[in-house]
Amino acid sequence: MMEPPTSPSPVPSEIFALVILLVISIVVLLILRYYLPLRTTPAYLLVPVFFALWLPASMVLLVPIDLASTAIGDDVAARGIWLEAAPLRVFWRLTYWLTFSLTWFILPILAEYSDSGYREPKDKILDSLRANAQYYAIVFGSGAAGLIYVLISYGHFSDSLKNTVMALAYCWGLILAIYLMGHGLVAIPRRLLRDANVSGRLRRIQSQAPKTYEQMEDAEMDLEDLEMQVSELSRRKGGSATLFQDWIEELLDLTNLPEQPASARVIRGSGDNSKILPTVITEKYMAELTRRLVRAKHARSRYVNEWNRLLQDAVRTQAILDSAASKKLDFGASYSHASFWDRYSPLNPYTRFLFHYHLVPYFRIGLGGFLALASVCIVWSEVVKGLVPQASVIRYSVIHHWEGDNGQVGLAGQAIAAFWMLYMCAAALISITEVKVWRGRALVRRNTAPESAFWYASQVARLSVPLSYNFMTFLGEIYRETVFYDFLGQLINLTPLGKYFDYLFPAFILIPVCATLFGLYSKFRRTIGLGVDVIDEDNDGEGTTVYGTGTWREGRDLIERELNGTSAAIRGRRVEAAARIAEHSDRRAAPVLSVPGSSRPGPTTPLGTSPNTRPVANTSARRVGPSTSRAGLTEPEDENFFEALGHRFKNTMDTIDTPKWFQDIGQGLKKPRWMGGADDDEGTGSRPAGPARGNSDVRRWFGGGEGRIRL
């Protein structure tokens, strides 16, 4: 008598899932250790940020397990890692609601709490609630409009209000995820392919150097201004300042002012230090000063870190490029910033040269081409999933075992599904770091600001659920059998608008893809006359000149002077020269004063200028000038073939003698107004000069001129 077949046990799959979750926890801790000092970071920051990263990472494991668990066939060998429906539903509920709470409530409140300048926890919480009041008003207002639509189209709010809120939160997250992912799907492969060229990578690093250096100096001087305000505040011995003596002493401990007489400290842009301080010192003023000082310290740390990293990249890239002649490469194991691999590498100088000069570029080309193909597959699947689901490439890469119209996801399919999800999440998260956001948020190694850490963690949590469900829709009808669809998908398809939004809106990924691929961001910015970048675009840096960033020659000389230790002396001489010019040109301006004993040169501003204003003269004095020849003449920029041909054609036409009768005819003609000619009543063909010419673009619609917009 044959025994009945026993049902498979999920115990091996459960053990494997627990091991993977443990590995994910270790990886998240290493990420936190890279960006935050774990020993000195408070628990209210570490714990929420840890779960805000750990929960989205666990979804990369839950989605493949859910796909394999709900499509189990009779082929035991084809089964992957699977769990029963009951524990899988519990995991999805815990993951979703913890992520939802962190995204919309816990992390925003803690972010403003950490950014508040008040001393007492109660005052910090009240300040955080006030700061988030506008945010919650916008969120609840948008949610109320969505609730009204659901009530009109569906007749009621389903079983509870909770389901409608889940659907609305998904729609908002999908909008942000599609835009960011579209940018990242182009930026990641393009960066790999461009970095394969060693000389081109060095040229781009040199092109970024002037802008990064200027930002670092601006951050240093802003911090110096705030430190001087704290110093002046500590000199007040009477009045309302006596009520905050302990607070002022704490601010003094945060500053790095040199030991010197207080009478010698003068803040830039003010002839009298007392004029920048209010007559009555209030608690609100002290909180705002504390907030600005902490932000300025983190901003200075951010740009110093970026500058040091740029110098390291420039040194390493230059060493790789120079090793082509000697066939030997040595980064220097005794270098203070050398990595662990450089110090204990088993490679000798010759094999290191082969690895970095030949193998790494080809590896980047291969990986960039592979990820470019993956990006094309994702974009194609987003476009066709609502029209022809069978044409999705991702669908056939994940589902390998077909039983009629039903598919089964095996272990290989689960691994491939995890790769697709990781790449989609990486594309969206890399775009977050390139978007210009308010308050100068940035991730800094071992010194990330608490508010920045909370903000980036909230964005990771916000994008995880939309990206996970959006990936499952690539797989056709099989995703409708999953626990995730039963938990969230039915709520998204609650109304016709939600159903069509989920299928058709991802096709708009073509907009950010084309904008990034063809550089439409910079073209649109130049068209409307704005000088602010929304997203950092990777430029080749060869022969390109962007206003305010300098050229690659300027960056090359700046890096060389910084590595040789002469840039500080050059900056000091340039500031002194600018001060003498300003003093002789305008006797009515305030004298240029600096901080005695300080290693940083004191900036210059005329009398009556705000201490936060950066004058043009000071900017030119602070920045290292462009590369010049020995004769003092500026080197010509690189010209491509068409620019050189156009210049030669123009010079040839200018040297041709024009007949007098043709000149007489030309003088009698007037240029039309739409071509930039003068008005009829002026009787001249010349365009107005000065500020009037700057108002010919879109900026004058907003009341601006000369490159400014009044908002």
XYZ file of C-alpha atoms in Angstrom, residues 235-599:
365
model
C 29.931 90.568 25.396
C 26.562 91.808 26.571
C 26.648 91.756 30.315
C 23.339 93.448 31.034
C 19.762 93.662 29.859
C 17.833 90.705 28.496
C 21.023 88.837 27.572
C 21.599 87.982 31.234
C 18.556 85.695 31.133
C 20.295 83.418 28.611
C 23.858 83.311 29.900
C 23.950 79.505 30.108
C 22.559 79.237 26.597
C 25.124 81.721 25.277
C 27.942 79.798 26.937
C 26.754 76.615 25.199
C 26.829 78.424 21.855
C 30.354 79.640 22.574
C 31.412 76.041 23.130
C 30.115 75.218 19.634
C 32.251 77.898 17.981
C 35.905 77.710 16.984
C 36.881 81.308 17.615
C 40.566 81.979 18.364
C 41.586 83.355 21.709
C 41.769 87.108 21.199
C 40.393 90.307 22.709
C 36.693 90.697 22.002
C 37.235 94.292 20.854
C 39.306 93.055 17.901
C 36.514 90.910 16.469
C 34.559 92.613 13.732
C 31.891 90.957 11.661
C 32.077 91.432 7.922
C 29.578 93.816 6.425
C 29.080 95.878 9.596
C 30.997 98.791 10.975
C 29.479 98.205 14.432
C 28.871 94.696 15.743
C 26.042 95.783 18.008
C 23.902 96.789 15.031
C 23.385 93.183 13.913
C 21.977 92.115 17.296
C 18.447 93.008 18.414
C 17.966 95.362 21.312
C 15.991 92.779 23.260
C 17.249 89.211 23.241
C 14.329 86.764 23.208
C 14.063 83.009 23.427
C 12.901 82.851 19.808
C 15.993 84.747 18.665
C 18.259 82.430 20.617
C 16.571 79.359 19.137
C 16.906 80.707 15.599
C 20.566 81.607 16.167
C 21.235 78.100 17.497
C 19.502 76.530 14.518
C 21.481 78.639 12.035
C 24.773 77.929 13.787
C 24.237 74.151 13.801
C 23.178 74.209 10.145
C 26.215 76.283 9.204
C 28.556 73.846 10.951
C 27.037 70.903 9.091
C 27.156 72.830 5.793
C 30.849 73.594 6.306
C 31.495 69.940 7.142
C 29.601 68.863 4.023
C 31.551 71.032 1.582
C 34.893 70.314 3.231
C 34.135 66.621 2.864
C 33.178 67.093 -0.792
C 36.350 69.068 -1.464
C 38.577 66.470 0.205
C 36.872 63.671 -1.709
C 37.330 65.600 -4.952
C 41.047 66.016 -4.225
C 41.406 62.305 -3.509
C 39.621 61.382 -6.730
C 41.782 63.807 -8.683
C 45.008 62.387 -7.210
C 43.990 58.782 -7.869
C 42.771 59.488 -11.403
C 45.915 61.468 -12.246
C 48.065 58.633 -10.894
C 46.213 56.106 -13.071
C 46.629 58.330 -16.109
C 50.358 58.903 -15.462
C 51.036 55.196 -14.991
C 50.598 54.574 -18.725
C 54.253 55.500 -19.336
C 55.944 53.547 -16.545
C 53.462 50.614 -16.454
C 53.549 50.849 -12.666
C 50.894 52.236 -10.334
C 51.316 52.960 -6.639
C 48.744 54.999 -4.709
C 50.897 55.066 -1.585
C 50.033 52.776 1.307
C 51.210 55.400 3.807
C 48.731 57.969 2.479
C 46.436 59.144 5.300
C 43.276 58.690 3.241
C 44.288 55.376 1.691
C 41.580 52.735 1.824
C 41.907 49.312 3.399
C 42.287 47.734 -0.043
C 45.148 50.104 -0.947
C 47.020 49.427 2.273
C 46.720 45.639 2.259
C 46.346 44.931 -1.439
C 48.099 41.782 -2.735
C 48.722 43.503 -6.067
C 52.155 44.732 -7.011
C 52.602 48.023 -8.932
C 52.463 46.304 -12.346
C 49.343 44.208 -11.648
C 47.732 47.236 -10.029
C 48.370 49.153 -13.242
C 46.764 46.384 -15.294
C 43.792 46.250 -12.953
C 43.029 50.001 -12.841
C 44.138 51.034 -16.317
C 42.794 48.148 -18.386
C 40.466 45.888 -16.411
C 38.380 48.469 -14.521
C 37.501 50.571 -17.614
C 36.333 47.487 -19.518
C 34.387 46.331 -16.482
C 32.646 49.699 -16.293
C 31.815 49.562 -19.982
C 30.378 46.070 -19.618
C 28.401 46.906 -16.467
C 27.190 50.196 -17.957
C 26.002 48.442 -21.106
C 24.254 45.738 -19.060
C 22.486 48.294 -16.839
C 21.566 50.365 -19.898
C 19.870 47.275 -21.356
C 18.136 46.705 -18.012
C 16.924 50.324 -18.042
C 15.479 49.838 -21.513
C 13.647 46.712 -20.339
C 12.164 48.544 -17.337
C 11.018 51.509 -19.401
C 9.536 49.195 -22.035
C 7.687 47.188 -19.390
C 6.301 50.373 -17.835
C 4.936 51.519 -21.198
C 3.362 48.252 -22.366
C 2.062 46.769 -19.097
C -1.267 48.587 -19.365
C -1.757 47.806 -23.059
C -0.013 44.511 -23.860
C 1.093 42.804 -20.613
C 2.413 39.804 -22.552
C 5.075 42.028 -24.141
C 6.776 42.767 -20.812
C 10.388 41.582 -20.840
C 10.605 41.443 -17.038
C 7.657 39.045 -16.963
C 9.535 36.361 -18.894
C 12.781 36.916 -17.004
C 11.128 36.144 -13.647
C 8.605 33.421 -14.542
C 10.453 30.407 -15.942
C 8.067 27.497 -15.282
C 4.753 27.622 -17.112
C 1.849 25.260 -16.559
C -0.633 26.303 -19.199
C -1.574 29.920 -18.560
C -0.260 29.813 -14.994
C 3.357 30.478 -14.149
C 5.563 29.398 -11.288
C 8.434 31.410 -9.832
C 11.431 29.325 -8.872
C 14.606 30.156 -6.975
C 16.306 31.611 -10.053
C 13.248 33.738 -10.789
C 13.268 35.019 -7.211
C 16.917 36.045 -7.516
C 16.210 37.843 -10.789
C 13.162 39.573 -9.250
C 15.321 40.766 -6.349
C 17.840 42.176 -8.853
C 15.105 44.099 -10.732
C 13.777 45.564 -7.490
C 17.224 46.521 -6.244
C 18.031 48.285 -9.499
C 14.715 50.168 -9.553
C 15.198 51.271 -5.939
C 18.828 52.260 -6.578
C 17.792 54.377 -9.577
C 15.211 56.249 -7.505
C 17.447 56.712 -4.459
C 20.447 57.944 -6.461
C 18.193 60.571 -8.011
C 17.279 61.781 -4.507
C 20.929 62.617 -3.811
C 21.162 64.609 -7.072
C 17.991 66.676 -6.612
C 18.587 70.167 -5.223
C 16.526 70.195 -2.024
C 15.892 72.864 0.583
C 18.168 73.487 3.572
C 21.133 71.956 1.759
C 20.445 68.420 2.941
C 23.236 65.986 2.111
C 24.713 62.692 3.231
C 28.167 63.267 4.746
C 30.456 60.474 5.805
C 30.385 60.070 9.607
C 28.890 63.549 10.046
C 25.422 63.634 8.472
C 23.112 66.176 10.075
C 20.264 64.552 12.084
C 17.609 66.390 10.082
C 19.170 65.220 6.814
C 19.319 61.634 8.066
C 15.626 61.712 8.979
C 14.683 63.268 5.639
C 16.578 60.775 3.480
C 15.252 57.867 5.549
C 11.683 59.114 5.058
C 12.200 59.251 1.285
C 13.478 55.659 1.261
C 10.427 54.524 3.234
C 8.050 56.537 1.041
C 9.326 55.025 -2.221
C 9.543 51.391 -1.116
C 5.863 50.396 -1.281
C 5.054 52.052 -4.670
C 8.168 50.583 -6.295
C 7.447 47.101 -4.911
C 3.859 47.025 -6.116
C 4.787 48.650 -9.427
C 7.270 45.847 -10.062
C 4.646 43.186 -9.394
C 2.385 44.674 -12.065
C 5.039 43.772 -14.681
C 4.286 40.066 -14.223
C 0.805 39.936 -15.741
C -2.102 38.162 -14.050
C 0.087 36.189 -11.649
C 0.441 39.149 -9.292
C -3.317 39.157 -8.638
C -2.905 35.907 -6.712
C -0.362 37.334 -4.261
C -1.013 38.331 -0.677
C 0.313 41.821 -1.411
C -2.363 42.353 -4.063
C -5.067 41.123 -1.707
C -3.754 43.520 0.932
C -3.108 46.645 -1.181
C -3.879 46.045 -4.859
C -7.639 45.746 -4.448
C -7.708 49.129 -2.740
C -5.804 50.754 -5.599
C -8.307 49.365 -8.121
C -11.203 50.547 -5.953
C -12.193 53.277 -8.435
C -11.759 53.542 -12.228
C -9.370 56.464 -11.743
C -7.144 54.426 -9.454
C -7.092 51.469 -11.858
C -6.186 53.530 -14.921
C -3.740 55.608 -12.873
C -1.844 52.485 -11.817
C -1.613 51.156 -15.385
C -1.216 54.301 -17.502
C 0.660 56.810 -15.330
C 3.946 54.788 -15.259
C 4.154 55.385 -19.038
C 5.041 59.008 -18.162
C 8.447 57.683 -17.146
C 9.439 58.625 -20.699
C 9.404 62.307 -19.667
C 12.229 62.164 -17.067
C 14.076 59.596 -19.186
C 14.135 61.871 -22.241
C 14.851 64.961 -20.115
C 17.923 63.305 -18.604
C 19.070 61.575 -21.776
C 18.993 64.699 -23.974
C 19.869 67.297 -21.300
C 16.482 69.037 -21.404
C 16.823 70.305 -17.820
C 19.633 72.726 -18.691
C 17.963 73.725 -21.971
C 14.688 74.505 -20.219
C 16.544 76.415 -17.512
C 18.283 78.583 -20.091
C 15.018 79.160 -21.959
C 13.164 80.583 -18.971
C 16.243 82.459 -17.744
C 16.789 80.672 -14.449
C 20.225 79.928 -13.064
C 19.190 77.243 -10.553
C 19.720 73.564 -11.263
C 16.894 71.247 -10.278
C 18.931 68.102 -10.901
C 22.681 67.782 -11.277
C 23.430 66.721 -14.830
C 26.653 64.939 -15.714
C 28.496 67.099 -18.215
C 31.511 65.981 -20.110
C 33.471 68.946 -18.852
C 35.434 69.203 -22.067
C 35.310 72.707 -23.378
C 32.145 73.530 -21.423
C 31.848 76.700 -19.396
C 28.977 77.218 -16.985
C 28.552 80.608 -15.327
C 29.753 80.502 -11.746
C 31.523 77.118 -12.028
C 34.727 77.911 -13.888
C 36.523 75.778 -16.459
C 38.547 72.614 -16.210
C 41.779 74.619 -16.524
C 40.839 76.692 -13.516
C 39.996 73.538 -11.619
C 43.286 71.917 -12.606
C 45.326 74.854 -11.309
C 43.186 75.083 -8.189
C 43.749 71.417 -7.365
C 47.491 71.742 -7.955
C 47.755 74.787 -5.687
C 45.711 73.066 -2.982
C 47.869 69.947 -3.091
C 51.023 72.075 -2.988
C 49.720 74.038 0.001
C 49.807 77.455 -1.694
C 46.111 78.170 -2.159
C 45.723 79.707 1.301
C 48.480 82.234 0.651
C 47.044 83.048 -2.770
C 43.614 83.627 -1.269
C 45.055 85.946 1.345
C 46.920 88.059 -1.226
C 43.865 88.304 -3.456
C 41.662 89.431 -0.564
C 44.180 92.083 0.447
C 44.423 93.338 -3.150
C 40.647 93.531 -3.442
C 40.491 95.419 -0.153
C 43.000 98.029 -1.343
C 41.113 98.495 -4.623
C 37.803 98.937 -2.816
C 39.320 101.426 -0.366
C 40.854 103.633 -3.053
C 37.839 103.482 -5.364
C 35.234 104.620 -2.833
C 36.296 106.572 0.262
C 32.722 106.585 1.573
C 32.594 102.784 1.858
C 33.289 101.067 5.159
C 36.893 100.005 5.770
C 37.753 96.414 5.033
C 38.262 94.577 8.297
C 39.304 91.026 9.004
C 39.528 88.842 12.066
C 42.969 89.100 13.659
C 44.534 85.780 14.487
C 42.161 83.783 12.299
C 43.535 81.415 9.689
